[in-house]
Coordinates of C-alpha atoms and ligand atoms in Angstrom, one line a residue:
X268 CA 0.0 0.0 0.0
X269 CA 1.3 3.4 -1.1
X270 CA 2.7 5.3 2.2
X271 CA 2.4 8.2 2.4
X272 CA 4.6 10.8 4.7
X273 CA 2.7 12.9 7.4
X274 CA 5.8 15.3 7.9
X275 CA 4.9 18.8 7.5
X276 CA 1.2 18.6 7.5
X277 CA -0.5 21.7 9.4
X278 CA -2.6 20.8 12.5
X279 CA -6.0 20.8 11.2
X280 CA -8.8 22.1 13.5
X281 CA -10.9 20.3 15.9
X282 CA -13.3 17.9 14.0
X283 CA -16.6 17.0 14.8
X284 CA -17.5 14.3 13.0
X285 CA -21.5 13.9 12.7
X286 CA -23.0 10.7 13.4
X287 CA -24.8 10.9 10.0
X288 CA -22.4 11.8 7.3
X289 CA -23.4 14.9 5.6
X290 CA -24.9 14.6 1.8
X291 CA -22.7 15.6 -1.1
X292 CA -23.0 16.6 -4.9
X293 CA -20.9 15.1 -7.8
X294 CA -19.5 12.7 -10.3
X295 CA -18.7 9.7 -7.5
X296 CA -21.9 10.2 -5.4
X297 CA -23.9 9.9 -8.8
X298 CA -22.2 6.8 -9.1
X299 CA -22.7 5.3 -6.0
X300 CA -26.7 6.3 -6.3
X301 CA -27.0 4.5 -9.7
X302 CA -25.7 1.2 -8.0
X303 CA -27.1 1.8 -4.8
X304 CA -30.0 1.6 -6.7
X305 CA -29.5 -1.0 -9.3
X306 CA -28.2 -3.2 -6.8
X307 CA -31.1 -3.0 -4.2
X308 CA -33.4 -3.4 -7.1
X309 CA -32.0 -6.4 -8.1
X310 CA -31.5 -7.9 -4.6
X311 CA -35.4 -7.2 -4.0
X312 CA -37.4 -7.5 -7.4
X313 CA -35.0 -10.8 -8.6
X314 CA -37.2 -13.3 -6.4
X315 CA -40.6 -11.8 -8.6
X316 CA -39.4 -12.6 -11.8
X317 CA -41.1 -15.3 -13.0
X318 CA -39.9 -17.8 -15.8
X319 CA -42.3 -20.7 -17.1
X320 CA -40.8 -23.8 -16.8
X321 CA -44.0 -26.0 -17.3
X322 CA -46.4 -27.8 -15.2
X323 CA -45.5 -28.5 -11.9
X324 CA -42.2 -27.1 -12.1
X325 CA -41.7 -24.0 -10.0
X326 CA -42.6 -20.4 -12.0
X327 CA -39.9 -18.1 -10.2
X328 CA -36.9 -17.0 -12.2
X329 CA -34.2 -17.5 -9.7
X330 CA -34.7 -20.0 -6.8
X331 CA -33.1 -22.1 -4.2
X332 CA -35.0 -25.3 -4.3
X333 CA -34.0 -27.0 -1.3
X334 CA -36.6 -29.7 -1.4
X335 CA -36.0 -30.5 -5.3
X336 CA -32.0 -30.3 -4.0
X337 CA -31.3 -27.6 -7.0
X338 CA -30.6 -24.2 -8.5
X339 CA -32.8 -23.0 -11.0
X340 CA -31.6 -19.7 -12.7
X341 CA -34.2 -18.9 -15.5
X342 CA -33.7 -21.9 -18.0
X343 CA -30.8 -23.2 -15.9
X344 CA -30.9 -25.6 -13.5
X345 CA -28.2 -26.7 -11.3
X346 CA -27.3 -29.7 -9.3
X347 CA -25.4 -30.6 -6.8
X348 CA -23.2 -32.4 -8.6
X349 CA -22.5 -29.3 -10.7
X350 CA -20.6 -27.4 -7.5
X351 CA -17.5 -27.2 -10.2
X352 CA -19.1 -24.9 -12.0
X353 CA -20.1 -22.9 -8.5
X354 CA -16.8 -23.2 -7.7
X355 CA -15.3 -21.8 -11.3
X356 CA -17.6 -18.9 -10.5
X357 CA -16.2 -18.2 -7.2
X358 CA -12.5 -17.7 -8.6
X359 CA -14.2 -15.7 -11.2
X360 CA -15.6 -13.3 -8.8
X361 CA -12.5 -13.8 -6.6
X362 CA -9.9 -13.0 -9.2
X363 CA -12.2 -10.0 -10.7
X364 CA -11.9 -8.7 -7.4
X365 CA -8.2 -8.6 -7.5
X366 CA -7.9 -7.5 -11.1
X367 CA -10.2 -4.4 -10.1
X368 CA -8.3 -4.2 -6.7
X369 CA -4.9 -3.9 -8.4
X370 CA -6.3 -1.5 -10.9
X371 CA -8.5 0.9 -9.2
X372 CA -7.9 0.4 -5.3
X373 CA -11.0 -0.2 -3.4
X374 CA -13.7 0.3 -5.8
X375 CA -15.4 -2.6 -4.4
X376 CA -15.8 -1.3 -1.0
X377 CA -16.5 2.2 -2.0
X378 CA -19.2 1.6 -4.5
X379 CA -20.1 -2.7 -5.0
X380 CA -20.0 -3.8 -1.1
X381 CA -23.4 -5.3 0.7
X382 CA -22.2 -3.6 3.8
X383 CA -21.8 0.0 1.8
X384 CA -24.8 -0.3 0.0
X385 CA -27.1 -1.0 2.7
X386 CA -25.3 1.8 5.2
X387 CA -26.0 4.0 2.1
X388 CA -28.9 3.3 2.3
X389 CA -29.4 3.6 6.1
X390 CA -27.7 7.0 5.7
X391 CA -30.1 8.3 3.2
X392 CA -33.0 7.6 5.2
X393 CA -31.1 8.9 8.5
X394 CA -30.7 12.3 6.5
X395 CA -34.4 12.4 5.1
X396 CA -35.6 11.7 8.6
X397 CA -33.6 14.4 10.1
X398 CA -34.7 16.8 6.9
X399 CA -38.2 16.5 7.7
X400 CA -38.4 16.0 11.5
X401 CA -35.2 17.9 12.6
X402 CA -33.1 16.5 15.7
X403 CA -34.7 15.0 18.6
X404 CA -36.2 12.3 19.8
X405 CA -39.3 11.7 17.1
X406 CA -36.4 11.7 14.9
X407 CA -34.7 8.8 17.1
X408 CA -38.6 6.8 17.0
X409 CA -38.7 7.5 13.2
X410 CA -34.8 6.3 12.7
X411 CA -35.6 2.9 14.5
X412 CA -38.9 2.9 12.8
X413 CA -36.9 3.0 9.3
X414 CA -34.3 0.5 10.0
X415 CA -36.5 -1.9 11.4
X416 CA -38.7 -2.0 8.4
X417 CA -34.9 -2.0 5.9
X418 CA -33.9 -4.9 8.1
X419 CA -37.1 -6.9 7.5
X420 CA -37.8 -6.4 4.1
X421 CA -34.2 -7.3 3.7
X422 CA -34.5 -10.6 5.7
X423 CA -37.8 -11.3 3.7
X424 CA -36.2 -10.4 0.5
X425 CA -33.5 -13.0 1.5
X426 CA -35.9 -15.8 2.1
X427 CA -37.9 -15.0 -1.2
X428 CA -35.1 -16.4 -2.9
X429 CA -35.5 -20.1 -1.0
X430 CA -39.8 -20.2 -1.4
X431 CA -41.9 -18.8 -3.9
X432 CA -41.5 -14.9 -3.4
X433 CA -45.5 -13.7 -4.5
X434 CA -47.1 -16.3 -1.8
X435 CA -44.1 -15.9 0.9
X436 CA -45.7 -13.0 3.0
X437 CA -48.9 -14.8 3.1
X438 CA -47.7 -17.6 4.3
X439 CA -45.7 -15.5 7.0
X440 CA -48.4 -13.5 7.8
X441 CA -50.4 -16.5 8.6
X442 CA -48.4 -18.5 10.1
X443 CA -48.4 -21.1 7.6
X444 CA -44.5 -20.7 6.4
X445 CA -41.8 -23.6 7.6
X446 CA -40.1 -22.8 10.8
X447 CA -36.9 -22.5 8.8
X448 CA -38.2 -19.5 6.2
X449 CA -39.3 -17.5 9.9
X450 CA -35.9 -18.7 11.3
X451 CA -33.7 -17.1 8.3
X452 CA -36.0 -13.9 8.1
X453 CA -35.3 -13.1 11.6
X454 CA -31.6 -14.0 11.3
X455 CA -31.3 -11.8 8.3
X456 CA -33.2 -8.9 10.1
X457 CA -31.0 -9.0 13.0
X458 CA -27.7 -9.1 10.9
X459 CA -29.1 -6.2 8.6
X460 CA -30.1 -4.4 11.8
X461 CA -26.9 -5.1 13.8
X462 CA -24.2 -4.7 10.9
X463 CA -25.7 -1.7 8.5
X464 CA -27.9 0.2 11.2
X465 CA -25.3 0.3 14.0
X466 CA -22.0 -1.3 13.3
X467 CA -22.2 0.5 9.5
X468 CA -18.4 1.8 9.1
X469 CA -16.9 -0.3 12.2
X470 CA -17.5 -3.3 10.1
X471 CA -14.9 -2.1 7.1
X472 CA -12.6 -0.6 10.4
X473 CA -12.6 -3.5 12.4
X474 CA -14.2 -6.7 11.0
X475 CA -13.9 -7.1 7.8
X476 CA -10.8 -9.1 6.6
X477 CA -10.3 -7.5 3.1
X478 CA -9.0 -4.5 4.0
X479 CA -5.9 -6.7 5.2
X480 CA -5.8 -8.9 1.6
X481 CA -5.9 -5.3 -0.4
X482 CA -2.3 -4.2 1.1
X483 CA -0.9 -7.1 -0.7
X484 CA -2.6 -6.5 -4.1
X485 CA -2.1 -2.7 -4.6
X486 CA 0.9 -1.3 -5.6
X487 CA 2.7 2.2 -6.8
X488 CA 0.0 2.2 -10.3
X489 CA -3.3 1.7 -8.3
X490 CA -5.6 4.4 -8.6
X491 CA -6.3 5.2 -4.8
X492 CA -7.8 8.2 -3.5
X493 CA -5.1 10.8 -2.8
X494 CA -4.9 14.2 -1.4
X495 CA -2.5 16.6 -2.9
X496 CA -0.3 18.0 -0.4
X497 CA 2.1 19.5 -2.4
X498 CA -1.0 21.9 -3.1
X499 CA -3.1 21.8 -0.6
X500 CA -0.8 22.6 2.3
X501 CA -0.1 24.6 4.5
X502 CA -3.5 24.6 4.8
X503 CA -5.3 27.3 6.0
X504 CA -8.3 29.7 6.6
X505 CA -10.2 30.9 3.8
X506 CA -8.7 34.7 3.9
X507 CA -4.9 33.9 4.0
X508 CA -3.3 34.6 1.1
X509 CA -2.7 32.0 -1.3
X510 CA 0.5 30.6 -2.0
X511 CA 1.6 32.5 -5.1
X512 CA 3.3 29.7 -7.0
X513 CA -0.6 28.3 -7.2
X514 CA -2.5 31.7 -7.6
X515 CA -0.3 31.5 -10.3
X516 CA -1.6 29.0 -11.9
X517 CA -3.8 30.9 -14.9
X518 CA -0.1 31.9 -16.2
X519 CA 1.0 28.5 -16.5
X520 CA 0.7 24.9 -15.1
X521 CA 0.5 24.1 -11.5
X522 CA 3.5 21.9 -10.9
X523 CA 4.1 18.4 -9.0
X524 CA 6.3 15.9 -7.5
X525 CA 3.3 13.2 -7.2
X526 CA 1.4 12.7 -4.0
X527 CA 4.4 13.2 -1.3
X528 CA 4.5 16.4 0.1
X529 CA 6.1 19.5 -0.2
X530 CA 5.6 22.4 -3.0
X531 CA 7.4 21.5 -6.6
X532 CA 11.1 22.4 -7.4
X533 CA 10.9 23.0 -10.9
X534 CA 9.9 26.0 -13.0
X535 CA 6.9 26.8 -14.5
X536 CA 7.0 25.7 -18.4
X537 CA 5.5 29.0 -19.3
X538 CA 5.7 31.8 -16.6
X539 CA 9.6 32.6 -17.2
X540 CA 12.0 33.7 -15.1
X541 CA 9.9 35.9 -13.3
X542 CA 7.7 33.9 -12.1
X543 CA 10.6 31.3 -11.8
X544 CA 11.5 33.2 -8.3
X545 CA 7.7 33.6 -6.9
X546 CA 7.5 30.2 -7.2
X547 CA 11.2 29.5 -5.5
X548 CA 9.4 31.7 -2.6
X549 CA 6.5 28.9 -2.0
X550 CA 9.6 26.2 -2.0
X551 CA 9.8 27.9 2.5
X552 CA 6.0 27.3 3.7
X553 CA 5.1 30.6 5.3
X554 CA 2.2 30.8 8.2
X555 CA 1.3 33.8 6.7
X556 CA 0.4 31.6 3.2
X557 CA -1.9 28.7 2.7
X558 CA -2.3 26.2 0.1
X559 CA -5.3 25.1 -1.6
X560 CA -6.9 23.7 1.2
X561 CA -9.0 26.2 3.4
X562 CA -9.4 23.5 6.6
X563 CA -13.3 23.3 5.8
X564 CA -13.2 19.5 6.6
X565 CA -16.0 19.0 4.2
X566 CA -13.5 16.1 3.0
X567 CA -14.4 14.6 6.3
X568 CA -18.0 15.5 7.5
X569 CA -19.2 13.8 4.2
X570 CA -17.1 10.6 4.8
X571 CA -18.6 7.4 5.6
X572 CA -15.8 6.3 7.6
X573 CA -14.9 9.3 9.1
X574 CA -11.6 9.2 7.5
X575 CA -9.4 12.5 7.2
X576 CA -7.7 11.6 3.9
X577 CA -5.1 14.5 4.4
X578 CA -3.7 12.4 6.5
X579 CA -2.7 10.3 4.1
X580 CA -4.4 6.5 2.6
X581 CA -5.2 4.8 5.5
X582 CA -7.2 1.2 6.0
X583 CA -9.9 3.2 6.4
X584 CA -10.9 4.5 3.7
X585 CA -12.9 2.1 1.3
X586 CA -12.4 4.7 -2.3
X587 CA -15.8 6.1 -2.5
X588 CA -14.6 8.8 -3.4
X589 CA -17.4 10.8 -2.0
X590 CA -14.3 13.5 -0.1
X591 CA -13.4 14.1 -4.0
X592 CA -17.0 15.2 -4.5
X593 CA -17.1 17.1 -1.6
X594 CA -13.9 19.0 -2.5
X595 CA -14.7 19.8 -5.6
X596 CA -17.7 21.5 -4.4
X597 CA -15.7 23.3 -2.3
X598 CA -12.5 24.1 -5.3
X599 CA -15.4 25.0 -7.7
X600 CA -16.7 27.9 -5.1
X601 CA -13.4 29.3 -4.9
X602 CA -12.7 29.1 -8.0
X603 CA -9.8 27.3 -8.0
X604 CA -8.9 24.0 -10.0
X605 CA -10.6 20.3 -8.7
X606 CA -9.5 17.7 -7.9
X607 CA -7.4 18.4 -5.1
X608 CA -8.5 15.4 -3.7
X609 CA -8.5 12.9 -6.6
X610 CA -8.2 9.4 -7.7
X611 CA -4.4 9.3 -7.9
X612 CA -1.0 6.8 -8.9
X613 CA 1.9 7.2 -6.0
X614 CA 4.4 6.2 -8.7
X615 CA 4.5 8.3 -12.0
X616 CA 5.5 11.7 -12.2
X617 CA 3.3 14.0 -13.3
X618 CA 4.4 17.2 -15.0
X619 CA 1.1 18.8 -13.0
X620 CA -1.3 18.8 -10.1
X621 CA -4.0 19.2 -13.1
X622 CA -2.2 16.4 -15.0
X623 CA -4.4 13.4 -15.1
X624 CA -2.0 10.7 -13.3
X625 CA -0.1 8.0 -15.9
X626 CA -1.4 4.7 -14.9
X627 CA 0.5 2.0 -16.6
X628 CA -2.8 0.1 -17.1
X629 CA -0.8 -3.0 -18.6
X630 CA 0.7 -4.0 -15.3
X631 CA 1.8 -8.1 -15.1
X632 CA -0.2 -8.2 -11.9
X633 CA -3.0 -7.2 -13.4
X634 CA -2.6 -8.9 -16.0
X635 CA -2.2 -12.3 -14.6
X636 CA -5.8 -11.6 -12.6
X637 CA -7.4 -10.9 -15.3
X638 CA -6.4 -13.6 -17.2
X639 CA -7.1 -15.9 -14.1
X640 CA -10.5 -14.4 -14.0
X641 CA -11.1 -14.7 -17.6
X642 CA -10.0 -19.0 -17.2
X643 CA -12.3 -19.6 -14.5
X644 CA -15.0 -17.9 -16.2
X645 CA -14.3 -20.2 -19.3
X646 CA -14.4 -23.3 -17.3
X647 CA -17.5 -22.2 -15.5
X648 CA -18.7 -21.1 -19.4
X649 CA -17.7 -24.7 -20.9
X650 CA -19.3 -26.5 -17.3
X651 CA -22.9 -24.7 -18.4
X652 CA -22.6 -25.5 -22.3
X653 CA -21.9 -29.6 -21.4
X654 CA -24.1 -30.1 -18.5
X655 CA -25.3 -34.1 -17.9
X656 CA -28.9 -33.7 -19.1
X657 CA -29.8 -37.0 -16.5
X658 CA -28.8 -38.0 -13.4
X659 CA -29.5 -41.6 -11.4
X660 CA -28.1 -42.9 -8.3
X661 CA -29.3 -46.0 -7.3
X662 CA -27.7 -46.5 -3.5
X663 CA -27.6 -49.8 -2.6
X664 CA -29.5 -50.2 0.8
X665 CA -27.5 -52.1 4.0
X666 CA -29.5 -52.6 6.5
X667 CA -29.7 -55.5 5.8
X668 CA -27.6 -55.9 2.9
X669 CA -30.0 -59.2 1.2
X670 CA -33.2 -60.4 2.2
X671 CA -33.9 -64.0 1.8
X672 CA -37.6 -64.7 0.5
X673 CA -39.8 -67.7 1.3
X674 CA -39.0 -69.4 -2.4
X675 CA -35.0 -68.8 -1.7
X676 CA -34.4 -66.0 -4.1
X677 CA -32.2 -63.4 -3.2
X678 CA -33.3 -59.4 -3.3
X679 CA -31.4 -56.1 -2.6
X680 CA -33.2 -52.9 -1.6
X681 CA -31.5 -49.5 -3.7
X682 CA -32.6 -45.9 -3.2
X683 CA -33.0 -45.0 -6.4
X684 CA -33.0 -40.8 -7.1
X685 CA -33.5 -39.4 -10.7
X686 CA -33.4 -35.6 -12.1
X687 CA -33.8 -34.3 -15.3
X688 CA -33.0 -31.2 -16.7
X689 CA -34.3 -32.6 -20.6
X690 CA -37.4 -30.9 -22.4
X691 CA -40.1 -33.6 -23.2
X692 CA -38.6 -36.3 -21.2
X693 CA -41.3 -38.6 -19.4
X694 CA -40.9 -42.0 -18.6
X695 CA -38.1 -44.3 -18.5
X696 CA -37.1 -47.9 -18.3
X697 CA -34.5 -49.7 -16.3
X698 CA -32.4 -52.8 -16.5
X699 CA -29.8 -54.5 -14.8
X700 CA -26.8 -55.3 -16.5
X701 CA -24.3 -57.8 -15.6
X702 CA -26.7 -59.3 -13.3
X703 CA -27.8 -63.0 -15.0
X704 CA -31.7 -63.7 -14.2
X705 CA -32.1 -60.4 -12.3
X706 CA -35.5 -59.0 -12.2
X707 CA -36.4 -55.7 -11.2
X708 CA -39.4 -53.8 -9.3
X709 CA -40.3 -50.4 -8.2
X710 CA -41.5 -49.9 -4.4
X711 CA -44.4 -48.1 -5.3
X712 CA -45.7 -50.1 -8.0
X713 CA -47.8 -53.2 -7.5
X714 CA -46.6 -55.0 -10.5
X715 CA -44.6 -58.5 -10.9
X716 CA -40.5 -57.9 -11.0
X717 CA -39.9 -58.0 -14.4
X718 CA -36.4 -57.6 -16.6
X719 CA -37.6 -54.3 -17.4
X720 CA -39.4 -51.7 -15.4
X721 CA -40.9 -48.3 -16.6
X722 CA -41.5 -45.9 -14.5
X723 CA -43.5 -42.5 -15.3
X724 CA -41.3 -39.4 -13.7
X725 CA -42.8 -36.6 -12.0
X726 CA -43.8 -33.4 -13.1
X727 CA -40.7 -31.5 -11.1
X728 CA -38.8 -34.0 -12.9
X729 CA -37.7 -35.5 -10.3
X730 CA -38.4 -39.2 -9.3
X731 CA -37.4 -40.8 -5.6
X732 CA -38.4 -44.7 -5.6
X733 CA -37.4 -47.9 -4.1
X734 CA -35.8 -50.0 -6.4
X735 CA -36.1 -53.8 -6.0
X736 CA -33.6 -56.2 -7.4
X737 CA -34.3 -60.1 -7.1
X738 CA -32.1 -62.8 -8.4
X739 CA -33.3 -66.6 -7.8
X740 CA -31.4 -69.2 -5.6
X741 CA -29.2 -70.9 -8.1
X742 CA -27.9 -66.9 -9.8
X743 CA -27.9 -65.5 -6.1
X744 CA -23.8 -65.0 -5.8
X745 CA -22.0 -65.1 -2.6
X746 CA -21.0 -62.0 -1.3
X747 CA -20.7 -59.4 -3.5
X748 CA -21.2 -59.1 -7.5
X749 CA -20.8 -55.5 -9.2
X750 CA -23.3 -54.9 -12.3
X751 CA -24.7 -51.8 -13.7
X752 CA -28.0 -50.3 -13.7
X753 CA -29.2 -49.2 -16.9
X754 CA -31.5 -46.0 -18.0
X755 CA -33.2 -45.6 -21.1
X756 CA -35.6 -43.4 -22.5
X757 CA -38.9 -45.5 -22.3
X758 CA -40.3 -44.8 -25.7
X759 CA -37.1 -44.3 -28.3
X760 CA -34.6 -47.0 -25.8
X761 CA -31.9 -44.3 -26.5
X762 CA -29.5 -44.9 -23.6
X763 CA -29.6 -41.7 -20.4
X764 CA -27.3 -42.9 -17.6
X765 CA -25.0 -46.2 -16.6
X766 CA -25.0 -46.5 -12.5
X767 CA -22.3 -48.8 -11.7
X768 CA -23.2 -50.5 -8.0
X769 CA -23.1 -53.9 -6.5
X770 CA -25.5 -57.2 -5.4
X771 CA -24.9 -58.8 -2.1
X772 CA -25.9 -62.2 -1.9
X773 CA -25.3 -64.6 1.4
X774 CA -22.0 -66.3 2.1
X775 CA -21.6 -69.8 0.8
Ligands
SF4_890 S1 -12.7 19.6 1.4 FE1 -10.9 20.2 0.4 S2 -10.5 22.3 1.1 FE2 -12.0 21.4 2.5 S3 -10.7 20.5 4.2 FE3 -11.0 18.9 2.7 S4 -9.2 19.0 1.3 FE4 -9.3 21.0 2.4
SF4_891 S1 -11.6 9.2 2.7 FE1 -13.7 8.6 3.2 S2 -14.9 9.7 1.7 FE2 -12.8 9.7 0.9 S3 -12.7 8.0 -0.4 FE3 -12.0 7.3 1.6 S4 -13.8 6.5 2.6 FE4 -14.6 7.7 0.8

């Protein structure tokens, strides 16, 4: 992480930081709002889409189904089994993260977070209360009013996801929900409640971990938010004189060393010897001059952190850039330049303090993340495009392994568990392979074992049954004999799945 020296800073003035952070105009802020927005939007209208699947398949768009043991997103469907391509996604995000991270500092706390978006949230709604009410304690009743009601739809939102979002609050309302759906509302309620209502900024301070993972991916090239000191100090009241090397700056270009501070040493490109020497004069900071800076602390009132970033980048501060906003409101009444508060590079010189900074955008680091993102997203990618179409287990049941019946043949109990994820698929048939004499029989049908069984699947195309598997006396081996259960479409025979497992027969 970029250090940064705090050697000739002026003192600033007390602080008071305000327990809401004050509201702030600009470029960042309009950014943050857009995916404040776009986020919470998503997080809460996703569970209503609705995506028709057919009958007796579930309608929503996006859901959890816990009981059918899958992911449905639109005209996906995901497994279990398919955690590979869950895990693909995960470095994905992971190494998108660190590409961003390396590139741009922080942007994903500043602007992308959960916990920033929801205490942005919880912040414009502490602001509006106190903008209509004023201070005092109907304000405090409203507040806890607010966040209770953020915190529940939040933990209801959450638990759309998992049950059928439309019918959800009836069944909550009435008392007709599964323990577990009241369960995770509450515990989402209390999180929201606990972490963005009261915790908000201590959480990036003192609990989250990522702060601590960041150090290690930026270097001298990421962007980070940066205050100029070499033109904002000595900082001082509005009416001290400026320091005339920038009140010069109309006549030529203000000049820079990079972040560290300490006014610039070289000339001018345009103001000539003349004013050469007034800028030599800034090189001794005087009292009775001030820098850019006027010690409003606007930088730090509208901070979500609290953060005074004159004092240099600090773990603190999660890039939301919302000081540069603030700053820039404050540089554009004075008239003077922006952005001296900015998005910055410690490393390449800059001939200016208006210079946009070099970044070297090309970096190997970066490079390497986003090509490690771009690989996992391909595997995930290729996972989706060659997804198994069936899947059968057929687990052989041990308890007891065989049952002897009252003729002497042999049978072996097997959970059998089929899903689908195939457009017109119905019913299937099943044979045992490898298995001389074996007959076969579903639990639930009152048919006679036959070599073949077919077996209508259900609607959610799903099908749990017991599978029976009886082999007379003289076939019956002793101990174990592997052979392979085989699924075919019932109608065309085209072959769906080969389940290798085993028949126990007793010892001889
Ligand atoms: S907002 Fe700008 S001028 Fe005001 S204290 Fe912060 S850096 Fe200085
Ligand atoms: S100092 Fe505060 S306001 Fe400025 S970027 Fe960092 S967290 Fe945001």
């Amino acid at each position: 992480m970029p250090a940064t020296t705090l050697q000739g800073l002026a003192p600033s003035r007390a602080i008071a930081r305000p327990d809401i952070p004050h509201a702030t105009r600009g470029r960042f802020r309009r950014i943050k709002t857009s995916l404040t927005c776009l986020m919470l939007g998503i997080y809460f209208l996703t569970p209503w889409l609705r995506w028709e699947r057919g009958e007796g398949l579930p309608g929503q768009a996006v859901l959890f189904d816990l009981p059918g043991r899958r992911l449905m997103v639109f005209g996906l469907e995901f497994w279990p089994q398919d955690l590979p391509i869950a895990v693909g996604m995960m470095i994905f995000g992971a190494m998108a993260l660190f590409f961003a991270t390396t590139l741009a500092g922080r942007v994903w706390c500043g602007f992308a977070c959960p916990q920033t978006v929801w205490s942005d949230l919880f912040f414009a709604v502490d602001r509006l209360i106190v903008r209509l009410v004023g201070k005092g304690a109907s304000e405090r009743r409203l507040r806890t009013v607010a966040w209770l009601l953020i915190a529940l739809a939040t933990g209801v939102g959450f638990t759309g996801y998992f049950i059928d979002a439309p019918t959800l609050p009836g069944l909550l309302l009435t008392g007709r929900a599964p323990a577990i759906a009241y369960a995770t509302v509450l515990v989402l309620t209390g999180t929201t409640w606990l972490l963005a209502a009261y915790a908000r900024e201590r959480v990036c301070l003192h609990m989250c971990p990522w702060p601590r993972f960041q150090a290690a991916l930026l270097d001298r090239q990421s962007l980070v938010v940066t205050y100029q000191h070499g033109r904002g100090e000595p900082r001082g009241r509005r009416r001290t004189p400026l320091r005339p090397d920038l009140a010069l700056h109309g006549f030529g270009e203000l000049q820079s060393t990079g972040p560290a501070i300490g006014p610039a040493p070289a000339a001018p490109r345009l103001m000539g010897l003349v004013a050469e020497a007034v800028a030599f004069s800034a090189l001794a900071p005087s009292p009775s001059l001030r820098g850019d800076c006027i010690d409003c602390t606007r930088c730090v009132t509208v901070c979500p952190t609290g953060v005074d970033i004159r004092r240099g980048l600090q773990m603190g501060c999660i890039g939301c850039g919302l000081c540069i906003d603030a700053c820039n409101e404050v540089m554009a009444r004075l008239d003077r330049p922006e952005g001296l508060i900015r998005f910055d590079v410690e490393s390449a010189p800059r001939r200016s303090f208006l210079a946009p900074p070099r970044v070297d955008w090309l970096r190997p680091k970066a490079l390497a993340f986003g090509l490690a993102a771009l690989l996992a997203l391909g595997f995930s990618g290729y996972g989706m495009a060659t997804l198994a179409q069936v899947s059968v287990h057929a687990e052989p049941q041990r308890n007891p392994p065989f049952v002897q019946l009252s003729d002497g043949s042999v049978r072996n109990d097997y959970a059998l568990r089929l899903a689908h994820r195939r457009a017109g698929l119905a019913r299937v048939a099943l044979h045992a392979e490898g298995l001389n004499g074996a007959l076969l029989r579903l639990g639930t049908q009152d048919l006679p074992a036959a070599e073949v069984v077919r077996v209508a699947i259900g609607s959610d195309r799903t099908l749990d049954e017991r599978l029976l598997v009886v082999l007379p006396a003289r076939a019956a081996p002793s101990g174990r004999q592997d052979f392979t259960v085989v699924v075919r479409e019932a109608e065309t025979g085209e072959e769906l799945a080969r389940i290798p497992t085993y028949f126990w027969g007793p010892e001889r």
